[in-house]
PDB file of C-alpha atoms in Angstrom:
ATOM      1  CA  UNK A   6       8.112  68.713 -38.610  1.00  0.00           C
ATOM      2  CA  UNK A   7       7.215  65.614 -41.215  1.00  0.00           C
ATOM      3  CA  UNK A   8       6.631  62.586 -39.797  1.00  0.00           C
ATOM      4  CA  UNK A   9       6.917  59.609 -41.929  1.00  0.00           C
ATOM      5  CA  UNK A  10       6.301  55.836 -41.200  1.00  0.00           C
ATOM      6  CA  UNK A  11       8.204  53.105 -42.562  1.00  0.00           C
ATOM      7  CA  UNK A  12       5.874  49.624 -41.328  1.00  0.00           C
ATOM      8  CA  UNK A  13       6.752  46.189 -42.669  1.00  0.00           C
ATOM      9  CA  UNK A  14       4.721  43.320 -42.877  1.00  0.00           C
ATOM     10  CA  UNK A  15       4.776  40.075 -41.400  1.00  0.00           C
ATOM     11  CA  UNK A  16       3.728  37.249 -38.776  1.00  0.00           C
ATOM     12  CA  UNK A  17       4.427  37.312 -34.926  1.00  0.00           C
ATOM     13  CA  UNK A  18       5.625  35.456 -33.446  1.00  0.00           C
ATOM     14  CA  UNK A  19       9.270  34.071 -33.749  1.00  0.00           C
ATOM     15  CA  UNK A  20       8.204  30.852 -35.356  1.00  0.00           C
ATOM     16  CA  UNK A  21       7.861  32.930 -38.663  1.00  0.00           C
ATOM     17  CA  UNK A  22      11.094  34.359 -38.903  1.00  0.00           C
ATOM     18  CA  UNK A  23      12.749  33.656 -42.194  1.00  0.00           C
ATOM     19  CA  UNK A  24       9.529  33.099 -44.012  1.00  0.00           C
ATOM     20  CA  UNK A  25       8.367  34.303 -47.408  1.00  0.00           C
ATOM     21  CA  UNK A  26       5.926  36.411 -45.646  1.00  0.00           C
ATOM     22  CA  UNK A  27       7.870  38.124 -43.690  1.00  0.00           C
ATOM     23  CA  UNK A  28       9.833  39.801 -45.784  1.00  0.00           C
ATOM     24  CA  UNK A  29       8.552  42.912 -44.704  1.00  0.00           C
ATOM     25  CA  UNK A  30       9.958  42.598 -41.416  1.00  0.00           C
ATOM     26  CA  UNK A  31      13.655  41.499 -42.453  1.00  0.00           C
ATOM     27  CA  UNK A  32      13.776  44.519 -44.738  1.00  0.00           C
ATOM     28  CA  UNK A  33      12.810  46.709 -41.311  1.00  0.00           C
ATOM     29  CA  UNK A  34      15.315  44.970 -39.503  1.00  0.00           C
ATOM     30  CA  UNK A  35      17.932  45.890 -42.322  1.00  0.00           C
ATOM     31  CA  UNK A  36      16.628  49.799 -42.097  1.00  0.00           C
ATOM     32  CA  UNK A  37      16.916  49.307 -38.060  1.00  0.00           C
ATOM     33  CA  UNK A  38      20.326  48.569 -38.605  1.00  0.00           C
ATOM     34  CA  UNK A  39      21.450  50.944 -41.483  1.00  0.00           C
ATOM     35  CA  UNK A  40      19.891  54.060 -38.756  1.00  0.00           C
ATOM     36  CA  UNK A  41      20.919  52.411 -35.806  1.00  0.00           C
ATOM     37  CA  UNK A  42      17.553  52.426 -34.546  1.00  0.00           C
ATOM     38  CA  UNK A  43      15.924  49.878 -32.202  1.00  0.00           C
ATOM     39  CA  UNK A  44      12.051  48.901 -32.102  1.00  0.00           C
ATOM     40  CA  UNK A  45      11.818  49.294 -28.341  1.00  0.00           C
ATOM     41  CA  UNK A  46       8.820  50.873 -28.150  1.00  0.00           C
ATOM     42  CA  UNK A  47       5.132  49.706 -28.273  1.00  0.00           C
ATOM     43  CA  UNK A  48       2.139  51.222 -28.992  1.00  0.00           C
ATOM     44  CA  UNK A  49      -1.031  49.470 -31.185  1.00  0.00           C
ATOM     45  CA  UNK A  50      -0.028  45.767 -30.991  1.00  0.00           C
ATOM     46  CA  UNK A  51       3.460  46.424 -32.553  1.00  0.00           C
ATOM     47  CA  UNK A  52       7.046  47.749 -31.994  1.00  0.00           C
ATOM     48  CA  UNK A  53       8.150  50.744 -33.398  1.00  0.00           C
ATOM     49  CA  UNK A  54      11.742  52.890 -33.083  1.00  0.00           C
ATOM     50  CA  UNK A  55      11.731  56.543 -34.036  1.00  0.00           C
ATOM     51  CA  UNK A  56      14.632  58.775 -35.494  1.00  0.00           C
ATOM     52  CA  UNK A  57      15.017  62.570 -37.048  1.00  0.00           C
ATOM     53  CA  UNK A  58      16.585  63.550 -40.681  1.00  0.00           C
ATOM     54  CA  UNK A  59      16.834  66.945 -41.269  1.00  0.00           C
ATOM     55  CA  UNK A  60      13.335  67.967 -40.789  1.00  0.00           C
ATOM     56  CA  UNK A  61      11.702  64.891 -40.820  1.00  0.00           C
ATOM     57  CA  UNK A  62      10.467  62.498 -38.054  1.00  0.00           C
ATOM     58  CA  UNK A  63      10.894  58.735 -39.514  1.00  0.00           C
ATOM     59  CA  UNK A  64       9.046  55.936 -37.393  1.00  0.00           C
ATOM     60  CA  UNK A  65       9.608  52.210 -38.618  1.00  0.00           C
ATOM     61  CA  UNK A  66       7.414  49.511 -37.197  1.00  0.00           C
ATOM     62  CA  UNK A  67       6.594  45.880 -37.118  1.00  0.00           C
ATOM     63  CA  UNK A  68       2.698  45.446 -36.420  1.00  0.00           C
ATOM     64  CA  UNK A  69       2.381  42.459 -34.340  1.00  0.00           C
ATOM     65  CA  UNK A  70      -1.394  41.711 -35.529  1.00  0.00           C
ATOM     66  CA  UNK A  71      -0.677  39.257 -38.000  1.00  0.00           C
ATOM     67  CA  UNK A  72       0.009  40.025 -41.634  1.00  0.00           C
ATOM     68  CA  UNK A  73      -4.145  39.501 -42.046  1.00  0.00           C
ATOM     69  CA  UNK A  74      -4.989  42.542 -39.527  1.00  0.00           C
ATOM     70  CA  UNK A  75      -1.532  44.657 -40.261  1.00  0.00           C
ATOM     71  CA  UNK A  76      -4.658  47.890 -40.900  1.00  0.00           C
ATOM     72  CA  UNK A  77      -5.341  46.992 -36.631  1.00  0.00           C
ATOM     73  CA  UNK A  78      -2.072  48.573 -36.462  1.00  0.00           C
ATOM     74  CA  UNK A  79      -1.252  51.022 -39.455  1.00  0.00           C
ATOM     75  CA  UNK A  80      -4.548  53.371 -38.679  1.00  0.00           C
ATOM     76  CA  UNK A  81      -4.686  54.239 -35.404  1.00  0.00           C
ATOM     77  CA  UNK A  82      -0.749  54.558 -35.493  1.00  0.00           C
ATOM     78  CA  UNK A  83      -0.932  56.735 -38.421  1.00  0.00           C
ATOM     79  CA  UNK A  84      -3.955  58.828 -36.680  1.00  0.00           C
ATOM     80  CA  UNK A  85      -2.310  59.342 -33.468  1.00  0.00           C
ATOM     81  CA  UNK A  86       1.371  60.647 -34.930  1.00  0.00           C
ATOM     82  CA  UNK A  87      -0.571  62.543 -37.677  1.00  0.00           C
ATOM     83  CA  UNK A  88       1.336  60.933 -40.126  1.00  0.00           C
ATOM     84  CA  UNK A  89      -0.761  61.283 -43.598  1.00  0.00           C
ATOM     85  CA  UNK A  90      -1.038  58.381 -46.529  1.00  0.00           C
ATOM     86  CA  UNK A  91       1.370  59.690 -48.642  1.00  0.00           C
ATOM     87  CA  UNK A  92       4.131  59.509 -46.380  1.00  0.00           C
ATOM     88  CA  UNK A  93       3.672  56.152 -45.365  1.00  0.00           C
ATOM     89  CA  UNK A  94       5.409  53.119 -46.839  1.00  0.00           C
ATOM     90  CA  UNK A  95       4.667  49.774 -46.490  1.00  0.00           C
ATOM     91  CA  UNK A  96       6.806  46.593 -47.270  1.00  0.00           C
ATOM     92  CA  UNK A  97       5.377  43.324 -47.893  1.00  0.00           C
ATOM     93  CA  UNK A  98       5.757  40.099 -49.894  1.00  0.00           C
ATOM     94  CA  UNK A  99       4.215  39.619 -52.575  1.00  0.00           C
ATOM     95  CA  UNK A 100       3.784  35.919 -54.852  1.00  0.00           C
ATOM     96  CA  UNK A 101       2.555  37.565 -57.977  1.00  0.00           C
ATOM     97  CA  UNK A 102       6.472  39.012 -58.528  1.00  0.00           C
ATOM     98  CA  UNK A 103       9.150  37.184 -59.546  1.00  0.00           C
ATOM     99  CA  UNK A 104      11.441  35.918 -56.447  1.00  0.00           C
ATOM    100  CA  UNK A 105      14.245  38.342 -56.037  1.00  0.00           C
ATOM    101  CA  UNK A 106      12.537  41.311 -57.403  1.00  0.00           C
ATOM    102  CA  UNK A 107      10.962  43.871 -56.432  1.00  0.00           C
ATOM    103  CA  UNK A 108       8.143  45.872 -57.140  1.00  0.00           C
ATOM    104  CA  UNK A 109       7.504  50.115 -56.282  1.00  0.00           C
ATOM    105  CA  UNK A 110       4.238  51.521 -56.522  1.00  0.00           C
ATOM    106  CA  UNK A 111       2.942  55.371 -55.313  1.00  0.00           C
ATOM    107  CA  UNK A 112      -0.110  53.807 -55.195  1.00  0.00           C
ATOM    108  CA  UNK A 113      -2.409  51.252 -56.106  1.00  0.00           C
ATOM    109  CA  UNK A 114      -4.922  48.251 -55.264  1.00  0.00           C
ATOM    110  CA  UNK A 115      -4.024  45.433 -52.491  1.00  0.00           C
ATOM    111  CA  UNK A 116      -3.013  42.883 -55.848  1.00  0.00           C
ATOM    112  CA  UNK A 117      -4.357  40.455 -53.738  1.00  0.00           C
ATOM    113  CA  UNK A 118      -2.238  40.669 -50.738  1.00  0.00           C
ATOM    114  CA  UNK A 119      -3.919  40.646 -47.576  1.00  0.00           C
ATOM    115  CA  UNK A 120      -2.397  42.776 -45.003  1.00  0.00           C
ATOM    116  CA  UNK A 121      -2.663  45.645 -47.814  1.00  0.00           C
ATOM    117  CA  UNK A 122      -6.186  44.793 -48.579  1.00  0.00           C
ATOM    118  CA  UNK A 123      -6.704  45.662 -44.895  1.00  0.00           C
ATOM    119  CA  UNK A 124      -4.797  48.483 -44.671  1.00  0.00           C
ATOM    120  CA  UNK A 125      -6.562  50.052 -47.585  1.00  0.00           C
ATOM    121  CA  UNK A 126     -10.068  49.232 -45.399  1.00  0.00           C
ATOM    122  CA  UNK A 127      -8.767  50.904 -42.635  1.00  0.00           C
ATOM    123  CA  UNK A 128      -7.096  54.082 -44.052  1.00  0.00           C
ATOM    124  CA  UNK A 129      -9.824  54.738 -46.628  1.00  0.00           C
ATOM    125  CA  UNK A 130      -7.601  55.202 -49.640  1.00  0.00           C
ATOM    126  CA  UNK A 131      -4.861  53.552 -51.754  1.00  0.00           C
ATOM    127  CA  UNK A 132      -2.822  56.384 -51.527  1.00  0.00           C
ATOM    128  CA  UNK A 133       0.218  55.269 -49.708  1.00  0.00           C
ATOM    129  CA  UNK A 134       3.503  53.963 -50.705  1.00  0.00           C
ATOM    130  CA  UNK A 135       4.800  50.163 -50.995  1.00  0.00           C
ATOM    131  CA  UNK A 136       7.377  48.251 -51.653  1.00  0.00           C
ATOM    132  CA  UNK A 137       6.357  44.662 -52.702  1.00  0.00           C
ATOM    133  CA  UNK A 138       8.998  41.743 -52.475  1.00  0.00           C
ATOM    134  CA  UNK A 139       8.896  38.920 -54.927  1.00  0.00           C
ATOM    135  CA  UNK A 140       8.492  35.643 -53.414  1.00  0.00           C
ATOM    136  CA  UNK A 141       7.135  33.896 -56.427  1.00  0.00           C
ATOM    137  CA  UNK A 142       4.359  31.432 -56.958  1.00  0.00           C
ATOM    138  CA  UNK A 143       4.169  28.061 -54.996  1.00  0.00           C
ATOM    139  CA  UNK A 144       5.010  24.869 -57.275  1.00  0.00           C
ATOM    140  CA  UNK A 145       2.060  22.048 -57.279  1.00  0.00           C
ATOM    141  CA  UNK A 146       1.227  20.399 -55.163  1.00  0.00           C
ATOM    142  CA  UNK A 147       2.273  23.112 -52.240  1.00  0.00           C
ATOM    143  CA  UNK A 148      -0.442  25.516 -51.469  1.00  0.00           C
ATOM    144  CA  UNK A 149      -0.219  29.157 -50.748  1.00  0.00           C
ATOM    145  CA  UNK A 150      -0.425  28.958 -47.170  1.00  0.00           C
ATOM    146  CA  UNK A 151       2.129  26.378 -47.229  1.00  0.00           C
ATOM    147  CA  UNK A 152       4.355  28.619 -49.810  1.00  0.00           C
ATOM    148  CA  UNK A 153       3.911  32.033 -48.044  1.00  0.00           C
ATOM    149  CA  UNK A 154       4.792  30.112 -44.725  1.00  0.00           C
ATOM    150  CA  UNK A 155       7.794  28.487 -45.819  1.00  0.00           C
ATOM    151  CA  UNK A 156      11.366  29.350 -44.852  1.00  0.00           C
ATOM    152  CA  UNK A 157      13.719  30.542 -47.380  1.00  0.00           C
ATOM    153  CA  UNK A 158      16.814  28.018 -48.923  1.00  0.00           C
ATOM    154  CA  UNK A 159      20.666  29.242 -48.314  1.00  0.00           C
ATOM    155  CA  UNK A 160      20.561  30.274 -51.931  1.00  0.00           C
ATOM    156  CA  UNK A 161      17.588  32.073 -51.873  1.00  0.00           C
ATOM    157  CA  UNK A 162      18.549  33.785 -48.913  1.00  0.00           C
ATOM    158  CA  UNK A 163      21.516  35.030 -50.880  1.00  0.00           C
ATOM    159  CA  UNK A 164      19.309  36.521 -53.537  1.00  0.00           C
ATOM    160  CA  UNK A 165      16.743  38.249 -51.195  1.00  0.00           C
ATOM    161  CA  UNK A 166      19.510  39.885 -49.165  1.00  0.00           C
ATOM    162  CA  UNK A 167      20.373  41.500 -52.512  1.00  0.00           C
ATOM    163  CA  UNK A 168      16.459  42.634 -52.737  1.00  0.00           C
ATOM    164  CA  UNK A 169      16.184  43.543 -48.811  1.00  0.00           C
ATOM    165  CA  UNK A 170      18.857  45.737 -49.193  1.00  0.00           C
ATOM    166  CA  UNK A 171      17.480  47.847 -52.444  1.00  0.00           C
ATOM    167  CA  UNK A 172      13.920  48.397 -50.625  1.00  0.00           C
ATOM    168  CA  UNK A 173      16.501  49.586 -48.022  1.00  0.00           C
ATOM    169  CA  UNK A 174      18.815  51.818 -49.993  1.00  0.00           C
ATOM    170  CA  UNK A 175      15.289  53.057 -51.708  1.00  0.00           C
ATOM    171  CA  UNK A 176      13.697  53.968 -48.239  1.00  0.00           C
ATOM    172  CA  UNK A 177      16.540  55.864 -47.013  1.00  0.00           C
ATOM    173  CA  UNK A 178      16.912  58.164 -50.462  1.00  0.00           C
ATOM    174  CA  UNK A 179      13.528  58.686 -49.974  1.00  0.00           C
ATOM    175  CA  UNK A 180      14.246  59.652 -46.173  1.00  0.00           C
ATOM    176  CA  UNK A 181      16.871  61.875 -47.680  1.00  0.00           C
ATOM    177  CA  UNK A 182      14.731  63.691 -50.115  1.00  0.00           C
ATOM    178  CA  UNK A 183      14.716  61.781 -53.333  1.00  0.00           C
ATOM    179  CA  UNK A 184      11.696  62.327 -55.541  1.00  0.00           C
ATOM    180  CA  UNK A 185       9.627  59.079 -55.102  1.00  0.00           C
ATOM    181  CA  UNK A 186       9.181  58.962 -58.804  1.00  0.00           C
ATOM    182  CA  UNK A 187      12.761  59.012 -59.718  1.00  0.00           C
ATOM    183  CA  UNK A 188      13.028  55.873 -57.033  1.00  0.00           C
ATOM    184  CA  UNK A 189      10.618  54.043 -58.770  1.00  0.00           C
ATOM    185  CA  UNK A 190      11.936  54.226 -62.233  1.00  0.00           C
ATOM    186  CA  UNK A 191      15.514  53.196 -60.429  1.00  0.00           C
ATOM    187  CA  UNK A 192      14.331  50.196 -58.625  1.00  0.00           C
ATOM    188  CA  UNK A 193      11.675  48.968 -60.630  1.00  0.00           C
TER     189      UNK A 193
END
């Protein structure tokens, strides 16, 4: 049987709910509730729900480590289910892509963002799949932390509903089959 693992990317604890960073875990939330899946389980320092397709074992998981550490979680999750690189996909946020867009690799360096960069150093390799959410660029005179920390405005809560739910309907084709490749030149 495959085994696949969908993790998003964020901050624990509730106090960051609705920020730009954690886009990651909204999108999971929206795949939670497309499969009617739950993250009741724990394992690693994060929640995780499993579910089957066909052949295929999905997990999707939230690492509780902080966006920072989100590798603390990823590796020895991905080690004990046997799950390899290349069917993992991560979602994150990501302030060198337009807000409201989004951006599908196959592969590829960190760009920057943290709790890929330590991913990558945990895993050994950039061979895994992500999904990277536009939050933009802060405006002077907020800084990044500030920015990535910030909560989201009615309208632009509108617009990244819109984006949540591509990375969504992009997961589950994948889930169902759909070449990767042909996904990216869809959603990109």
């Amino acid at each position: 049987m495959e085994r696949i693992l969908i993790v998003g990317l964020g901050n624990y604890p509730k106090e960051y709910n609705n920020t730009r960073h954690n886009v990651g875990f909204k999108t999971i939330d929206k795949l939670c509730e497309s499969f009617n899946v739950e993250l009741s389980l724990s394992k690693f320092n994060g929640k995780y729900g499993a579910f089957n397709v066909g052949d295929k074992t999905v997990y999707i998981a939230k690492p509780y480590t902080l966006m920072n550490l989100s590798g603390e979680f990823v590796q020895p999750f991905m080690d004990y289910f046997k799950i390899s690189p290349e069917n993992i996909i991560v979602i994150c946020d990501d302030v060198d892509t337009t807000f409201g867009k989004m951006r599908v690799r196959k592969s590829g360096s960190s760009g920057g963002q943290n709790g890929l960069k330590n991913i990558i150093n945990r895993i050994g390799t950039e061979d895994f799949k992500r999904i990277r959410i536009g939050i933009g660029r802060p405006k002077s005179p907020m800084t990044m932390i500030d920015h990535v920390l910030s909560k989201f405005t009615k309208q632009e809560q509108e617009i990244l509903d819109k984006v949540t739910g591509n990375a969504k309907n992009l997961v589950s084709e994948w889930i169902n089959g759909i070449d990767f490749e042909k996904l990216m030149s869809k959603y990109n």
